[in-house]
Coordinates of C-alpha atoms in Angstrom, one line a residue:
X24 CA 0.0 0.0 0.0
X25 CA 1.3 3.5 -0.9
X26 CA 0.7 6.6 1.1
X27 CA 1.1 10.1 -0.3
X28 CA 2.0 13.1 1.7
X29 CA 0.7 16.6 0.9
X30 CA 2.8 19.6 1.9
X31 CA 1.5 21.4 5.0
X32 CA 3.4 24.7 5.4
X33 CA 6.3 26.4 3.8
X34 CA 9.0 28.7 5.1
X35 CA 11.1 30.6 2.6
X36 CA 14.5 31.6 3.8
X37 CA 16.4 34.2 1.8
X38 CA 20.1 35.3 2.0
X39 CA 19.2 38.3 4.2
X40 CA 16.5 37.0 6.4
X41 CA 13.6 34.5 7.1
X42 CA 10.0 34.8 6.3
X43 CA 7.0 32.5 6.4
X44 CA 4.4 32.0 3.6
X45 CA 1.6 29.4 3.1
X46 CA 1.7 26.9 0.2
X47 CA -1.2 28.7 -1.5
X48 CA 0.8 31.9 -1.4
X49 CA 3.9 30.1 -2.6
X50 CA 1.9 28.8 -5.6
X51 CA 1.1 32.4 -6.6
X52 CA 4.7 33.6 -6.4
X53 CA 7.0 34.4 -9.3
X54 CA 8.2 31.2 -10.9
X55 CA 11.3 32.8 -12.5
X56 CA 14.6 31.8 -11.1
X57 CA 15.7 34.0 -8.2
X58 CA 18.9 36.0 -8.3
X59 CA 19.6 35.3 -4.6
X60 CA 19.7 31.9 -2.9
X61 CA 16.4 30.8 -1.3
X62 CA 15.3 27.9 0.9
X63 CA 11.9 26.5 1.6
X64 CA 11.1 24.1 4.4
X65 CA 7.9 22.1 4.1
X66 CA 6.5 20.2 7.1
X67 CA 5.3 16.7 6.4
X68 CA 3.7 16.3 9.7
X69 CA 1.0 18.1 11.8
X70 CA 1.1 17.8 15.6
X71 CA 3.4 14.7 15.7
X72 CA 1.7 12.9 12.8
X73 CA -0.6 12.9 9.8
X74 CA -2.6 10.3 8.0
X75 CA -2.9 10.0 4.2
X76 CA -2.5 13.7 3.3
X77 CA -2.4 13.7 -0.5
X78 CA -1.8 16.0 -3.4
X79 CA 0.8 17.6 -5.7
X80 CA 1.7 21.0 -4.3
X81 CA 3.1 24.1 -5.9
X82 CA 6.3 25.8 -4.5
X83 CA 8.7 28.6 -5.2
X84 CA 11.5 27.7 -7.7
X85 CA 14.1 25.2 -6.5
X86 CA 17.0 23.1 -7.8
X87 CA 18.0 20.8 -4.9
X88 CA 15.9 19.1 -2.3
X89 CA 16.2 16.6 0.6
X90 CA 14.4 15.2 3.6
X91 CA 15.3 16.3 7.2
X92 CA 14.1 15.3 10.7
X93 CA 14.8 15.9 14.3
X94 CA 17.0 13.0 15.5
X95 CA 20.2 12.5 13.4
X96 CA 20.4 8.9 14.6
X97 CA 16.9 7.9 13.6
X98 CA 16.5 5.9 10.3
X99 CA 13.6 6.1 7.8
X100 CA 10.8 3.6 8.0
X101 CA 9.4 2.5 4.7
X102 CA 10.5 3.7 1.2
X103 CA 10.2 7.4 1.0
X104 CA 9.9 8.7 -2.5
X105 CA 9.5 12.2 -4.1
X106 CA 8.9 13.6 -7.5
X107 CA 9.1 17.2 -8.8
X108 CA 7.4 19.4 -11.4
X109 CA 9.4 21.0 -14.2
X110 CA 8.9 24.8 -14.0
X111 CA 9.1 25.2 -17.8
X112 CA 7.1 22.2 -19.1
X113 CA 4.8 21.4 -16.2
X114 CA 5.7 17.7 -16.4
X115 CA 6.3 15.6 -13.4
X116 CA 9.5 13.6 -12.9
X117 CA 9.8 10.0 -12.1
X118 CA 9.7 9.0 -8.5
X119 CA 13.1 9.2 -6.7
X120 CA 13.8 7.3 -3.5
X121 CA 15.1 9.3 -0.6
X122 CA 17.6 7.2 1.3
X123 CA 18.7 7.9 4.8
X124 CA 22.2 9.2 4.7
X125 CA 23.3 7.4 7.8
X126 CA 23.9 9.0 11.2
X127 CA 25.7 12.3 10.6
X128 CA 26.4 15.9 11.4
X129 CA 28.8 17.7 13.6
X130 CA 30.8 15.5 16.0
X131 CA 29.4 17.3 19.0
X132 CA 25.8 16.7 17.7
X133 CA 24.6 20.2 18.5
X134 CA 21.9 21.4 16.1
X135 CA 22.3 18.4 13.8
X136 CA 19.3 16.9 12.2
X137 CA 18.7 13.6 10.4
X138 CA 19.0 13.8 6.6
X139 CA 18.4 11.9 3.5
X140 CA 20.4 12.0 0.3
X141 CA 19.8 15.1 -1.8
X142 CA 18.4 15.3 -5.3
X143 CA 19.4 17.9 -7.9
X144 CA 16.7 18.8 -10.5
X145 CA 16.0 21.0 -13.4
X146 CA 14.3 24.3 -12.3
X147 CA 11.1 23.1 -10.5
X148 CA 8.0 24.6 -8.9
X149 CA 6.1 21.6 -7.5
X150 CA 6.8 18.5 -5.4
X151 CA 5.1 15.4 -4.0
X152 CA 6.2 12.9 -1.4
X153 CA 5.0 9.4 -0.7
X154 CA 5.9 6.4 1.6
X155 CA 5.6 2.8 0.4
X156 CA 5.7 -0.3 2.5
X157 CA 5.0 1.4 5.8
X158 CA 3.5 -0.9 8.4
X159 CA 1.8 1.8 10.3
X160 CA 0.0 5.1 9.6
X161 CA 1.6 7.3 7.0
X162 CA 2.5 10.1 9.5
X163 CA 4.1 7.7 12.0
X164 CA 6.2 6.2 9.2
X165 CA 8.2 9.4 9.0
X166 CA 10.6 10.4 11.8
X167 CA 9.5 13.2 14.2
X168 CA 10.0 16.6 12.7
X169 CA 10.1 15.4 9.1
X170 CA 10.2 18.2 6.6
X171 CA 11.3 18.6 3.0
X172 CA 14.0 21.2 2.3
X173 CA 14.0 22.8 -1.1
X174 CA 17.0 25.0 -2.2
X175 CA 17.6 27.3 -5.0
X176 CA 21.2 28.5 -5.2
X177 CA 20.4 31.7 -7.1
X178 CA 21.7 32.9 -10.4
X179 CA 24.4 35.2 -9.2
X180 CA 27.7 34.7 -7.3
X181 CA 30.6 32.3 -8.1
X182 CA 32.7 31.8 -11.1
X183 CA 31.6 29.3 -13.7
X184 CA 33.8 26.6 -15.1
X185 CA 33.7 24.9 -18.5
X186 CA 33.9 21.2 -19.6
X187 CA 37.7 21.4 -20.3
X188 CA 39.1 22.2 -16.9
X189 CA 42.4 20.5 -16.2
X190 CA 43.0 17.8 -13.6
X191 CA 45.7 19.4 -11.4
X192 CA 49.4 18.9 -11.0
X193 CA 51.9 17.4 -8.5
X194 CA 51.8 19.1 -5.1
X195 CA 48.8 21.3 -4.3
X196 CA 46.2 21.1 -7.1
X197 CA 44.3 24.2 -8.2
X198 CA 41.4 24.8 -5.8
X199 CA 38.5 27.2 -6.3
X200 CA 38.1 29.3 -3.2
X201 CA 34.9 29.7 -1.3
X202 CA 34.7 33.3 -2.7
X203 CA 35.2 31.8 -6.1
X204 CA 32.0 29.7 -5.9
X205 CA 30.0 32.3 -4.0
X206 CA 29.8 30.9 -0.5
X207 CA 27.7 32.9 1.9
X208 CA 30.0 33.6 4.8
X209 CA 27.2 35.1 6.9
X210 CA 25.1 31.9 6.9
X211 CA 24.6 30.2 10.3
X212 CA 22.3 27.4 11.5
X213 CA 18.7 28.3 12.5
X214 CA 18.4 29.5 16.1
X215 CA 22.0 30.8 16.2
X216 CA 23.6 34.2 15.7
X217 CA 26.5 35.3 13.5
X218 CA 29.7 35.7 15.4
X219 CA 29.0 32.9 17.8
X220 CA 32.4 31.2 18.5
X221 CA 30.6 27.8 18.0
X222 CA 30.6 28.6 14.2
X223 CA 34.4 29.0 14.1
X224 CA 36.3 26.2 12.4
X225 CA 37.6 23.4 14.5
X226 CA 40.8 21.5 13.7
X227 CA 42.0 17.9 14.0
X228 CA 45.5 17.0 15.2
X229 CA 46.2 15.6 11.7
X230 CA 44.6 13.9 8.7
X231 CA 45.1 10.1 8.4
X232 CA 42.6 9.3 5.7
X233 CA 40.3 10.7 3.0
X234 CA 36.6 9.7 2.7
X235 CA 35.0 10.0 -0.7
X236 CA 31.3 11.0 -1.1
X237 CA 28.8 12.0 -3.8
X238 CA 26.3 14.8 -3.3
X239 CA 23.1 13.7 -4.9
X240 CA 21.2 10.8 -6.5
X241 CA 22.4 9.6 -9.9
X242 CA 23.1 12.8 -11.8
X243 CA 26.1 13.1 -14.1
X244 CA 24.8 15.0 -17.1
X245 CA 25.1 18.6 -15.7
X246 CA 27.3 21.3 -17.3
X247 CA 30.3 22.2 -15.3
X248 CA 29.4 25.9 -15.5
X249 CA 26.6 24.9 -13.0
X250 CA 29.2 23.6 -10.4
X251 CA 29.3 26.9 -8.3
X252 CA 25.5 26.8 -8.2
X253 CA 25.6 23.2 -6.9
X254 CA 28.2 24.2 -4.3
X255 CA 26.1 27.0 -3.0
X256 CA 23.0 24.7 -2.9
X257 CA 25.0 22.2 -0.8
X258 CA 26.0 24.9 1.7
X259 CA 22.5 26.1 2.2
X260 CA 21.1 22.5 2.5
X261 CA 23.8 21.5 5.0
X262 CA 23.5 24.7 7.2
X263 CA 19.8 25.6 7.1
X264 CA 18.4 22.2 6.4
X265 CA 20.7 19.8 8.3
X266 CA 21.6 22.3 11.0
X267 CA 25.4 22.0 10.5
X268 CA 27.6 25.1 10.9
X269 CA 29.0 24.9 7.4
X270 CA 29.4 22.6 4.4
X271 CA 30.0 19.1 5.7
X272 CA 32.7 18.2 3.1
X273 CA 36.2 19.7 3.2
X274 CA 36.3 19.7 -0.6
X275 CA 34.0 19.2 -3.6
X276 CA 35.0 18.1 -7.1
X277 CA 32.9 18.4 -10.2
X278 CA 32.9 16.0 -13.1
X279 CA 35.4 18.1 -15.0
X280 CA 38.0 17.8 -12.3
X281 CA 37.6 21.2 -10.8
X282 CA 38.3 21.2 -7.0
X283 CA 36.3 23.5 -4.8
X284 CA 37.1 24.5 -1.2
X285 CA 34.4 23.2 1.1
X286 CA 34.2 23.8 4.8
X287 CA 36.0 27.0 5.8
X288 CA 39.2 27.1 7.8
X289 CA 42.0 26.7 5.3
X290 CA 42.5 24.1 2.6
X291 CA 45.9 23.3 4.0
X292 CA 44.7 22.9 7.5
X293 CA 43.2 19.8 9.2
X294 CA 39.7 21.2 9.4
X295 CA 37.1 19.1 11.3
X296 CA 34.3 18.4 8.8
X297 CA 30.9 16.8 9.1
X298 CA 31.1 14.2 6.4
X299 CA 31.7 10.7 7.9
X300 CA 30.1 10.6 11.3
X301 CA 32.2 8.8 13.9
X302 CA 35.4 9.2 11.8
X303 CA 35.5 13.0 11.1
X304 CA 38.3 13.6 13.7
X305 CA 41.0 11.8 11.9
X306 CA 40.1 12.4 8.3
X307 CA 39.2 14.8 5.5
X308 CA 36.1 14.5 3.2
X309 CA 35.8 15.1 -0.5
X310 CA 32.5 14.9 -2.4
X311 CA 32.0 14.5 -6.1
X312 CA 29.2 16.8 -7.3
X313 CA 26.5 14.6 -8.8
X314 CA 25.3 11.1 -8.1
X315 CA 27.1 7.8 -8.9
X316 CA 24.8 5.0 -8.0
X317 CA 24.2 4.0 -11.6
X318 CA 26.9 6.0 -13.5
X319 CA 30.7 6.0 -13.3
X320 CA 32.6 9.2 -12.5
X321 CA 34.7 10.8 -15.3
X322 CA 38.4 10.1 -15.4
X323 CA 39.3 13.7 -14.8
X324 CA 37.2 13.8 -11.7
X325 CA 38.9 10.6 -10.3
X326 CA 42.3 12.1 -11.2
X327 CA 41.4 15.3 -9.3
X328 CA 40.3 13.4 -6.2
X329 CA 43.5 11.3 -6.4
X330 CA 45.7 14.3 -6.7
X331 CA 43.9 16.1 -3.9
X332 CA 44.1 13.1 -1.6
X333 CA 47.9 12.7 -2.3
X334 CA 48.5 16.3 -1.5
X335 CA 46.2 16.5 1.6
X336 CA 47.6 13.4 3.2
X337 CA 51.1 14.3 2.2
X338 CA 50.8 17.5 4.3
X339 CA 50.7 15.2 7.3
X340 CA 53.4 12.8 6.2
X341 CA 51.0 10.2 5.1
X342 CA 51.3 8.0 2.0
X343 CA 47.8 7.6 0.3
X344 CA 48.6 3.9 -0.2
X345 CA 47.8 1.2 2.2
X346 CA 45.7 1.1 5.4
X347 CA 45.4 3.0 8.7
X348 CA 43.7 2.4 12.0
X349 CA 41.1 5.0 12.9
X350 CA 39.4 5.4 16.3
X351 CA 35.6 5.3 16.1
X352 CA 33.9 8.3 17.6
X353 CA 30.5 6.7 17.7
X354 CA 29.0 3.2 18.1
X355 CA 27.3 2.3 14.8
X356 CA 27.5 0.0 11.8
X357 CA 28.5 0.7 8.2
X358 CA 26.7 -0.2 5.0
X359 CA 28.1 -3.7 5.0
X360 CA 27.0 -4.4 8.5
X361 CA 30.4 -4.1 10.2
X362 CA 29.9 -2.9 13.8
X363 CA 32.0 -0.1 15.3
X364 CA 32.3 0.6 19.0
X365 CA 33.2 4.1 20.2
X366 CA 36.7 4.4 21.4
X367 CA 38.1 1.3 19.6
X368 CA 40.2 1.4 16.5
X369 CA 39.5 -0.2 13.1
X370 CA 41.5 -0.6 9.8
X371 CA 40.5 1.5 6.8
X372 CA 42.1 2.1 3.4
X373 CA 43.8 5.5 3.4
X374 CA 41.3 6.5 0.7
X375 CA 37.9 5.1 1.7
X376 CA 34.2 5.9 1.0
X377 CA 31.5 7.2 3.2
X378 CA 29.7 3.8 3.2
X379 CA 32.9 2.2 4.7
X380 CA 32.3 4.2 7.9
X381 CA 28.5 4.7 8.2
X382 CA 25.3 3.0 7.2
X383 CA 24.7 4.8 3.9
X384 CA 24.8 4.1 0.1
X385 CA 27.1 7.0 -0.4
X386 CA 29.4 7.3 -2.4
X387 CA 27.2 5.3 -4.8
X388 CA 27.8 1.8 -6.2
X389 CA 29.6 2.9 -9.4
X390 CA 31.9 5.4 -7.7
X391 CA 32.7 2.9 -4.9
X392 CA 33.9 0.5 -7.5
X393 CA 36.2 3.2 -8.9
X394 CA 38.1 3.8 -5.6
X395 CA 41.0 1.6 -6.7
X396 CA 41.4 4.0 -9.7
X397 CA 41.4 7.0 -7.4
X398 CA 44.1 5.3 -5.3
X399 CA 46.1 4.7 -8.4
X400 CA 45.9 8.4 -9.4
X401 CA 47.0 9.3 -5.9
X402 CA 50.1 7.1 -6.3
X403 CA 50.9 8.7 -9.6
X404 CA 50.6 12.2 -8.1
X405 CA 53.3 11.1 -5.7
X406 CA 55.5 10.1 -8.6
X407 CA 55.0 6.3 -8.1

C-alpha cells in the first residue's frame, strides 16, 4: 500500500532573512529563477503525525531538495519517494527514492538533524512525497519533525567553469576558493547568531585518511558551469536544512575535475568536517558533485580526487597507499553491517568511502567500484 503526503506549510529563507508563507501563497509567487539563494522548508507532519495527506503541491522555484528530521540517529521507515514538477514544461519527474544518509552531522551533535540524500533537479516549482511499504499510519512512518527542504542557489555569485578544466598537478592542485563559488560567509544554522564562536572552524590534530562521497542521487549530465550553483546549494542545505555550521565536506569536485574549497578554515589545515560521522576527527572528506549509484565518474574527476588526496595526506606525512587504524567516535555500523564501537580502532584504506564508515549508500555503487582507480591516481601524483 502506498501513502502520499501533501505539503502542509512552507517557510522561505532568503540570504538576508527569514519569512513564512503558506503553500497557496507560494503557488502564486513568481516562478522565474531568483537571483539570490532561497530555501523553503515544508513540514510533512502536523502535531506529531498525519494520515494520508495527498496532493501535488506548488512551491517557489528550487533546484535541490532533501528530507530532514529531528533525530540525526533515527532511520527512515518504509520507502520514502519524491517527484518534482518541471517549471518550464509542467511535467512531473519519475519518483526518486530518498535514502537515509546514515547518522551524521557535527561530531558534537549540537543542532544536527537527520538527513536523506539530496536530489538535484531542473528548475522546478512543485513537489510530491509518498511512503511505500509502511507498516503503520503514514504520518508515523516518517521520523518526528520530518520536513522537505527545497533549495535554489540563485543565479548570481561564483565563477563558472567549463567542460575542459584540467585535472591538477603534482603538489597542491588548483582549488577554487569559497569566494570563487560564492559561499555565503554570513550563513549560520537556525536559532544561532553570526559571530558565535561555535561557528568557528575546529581543527583535528592531523589527517590520516580521506573519505569519498557524492552529493546527490544519480546525476552526471550537468554542465560544469553549474558547479558553483551546486556548491552554493550544498552549503544552504547543510547549514539551514541539516543544522550544520557549514558545508559538511572539506572539498567538492565536479565531473570536469575542478576542485572547490568546502568547509572554511583553510584548505591546507586539518579542518574538522561533518562528512563521515564517527570518523571525522582523523580524516578529511571530498565529495563528487552529482550522483554515482548508476553511472561512473569521469576520469578527470577521479584524477582530481586522487591528486587532492595525495597532497592533503602528504601535508601530514601520510602516503595515500595502504591502510590505517582509525578510532571510532561513535557506536554504529556501516553499509556492509560491520559494527564499530566508540573508542576502539579499526582498519581503513587511506582513501575510503562514506559507506565504509557509516550506514549509507554514499558514495554510490559505481563510484565505490572506482576507488582503486582513485588510489592509483594518488600514487601517480606522488611520482609512483
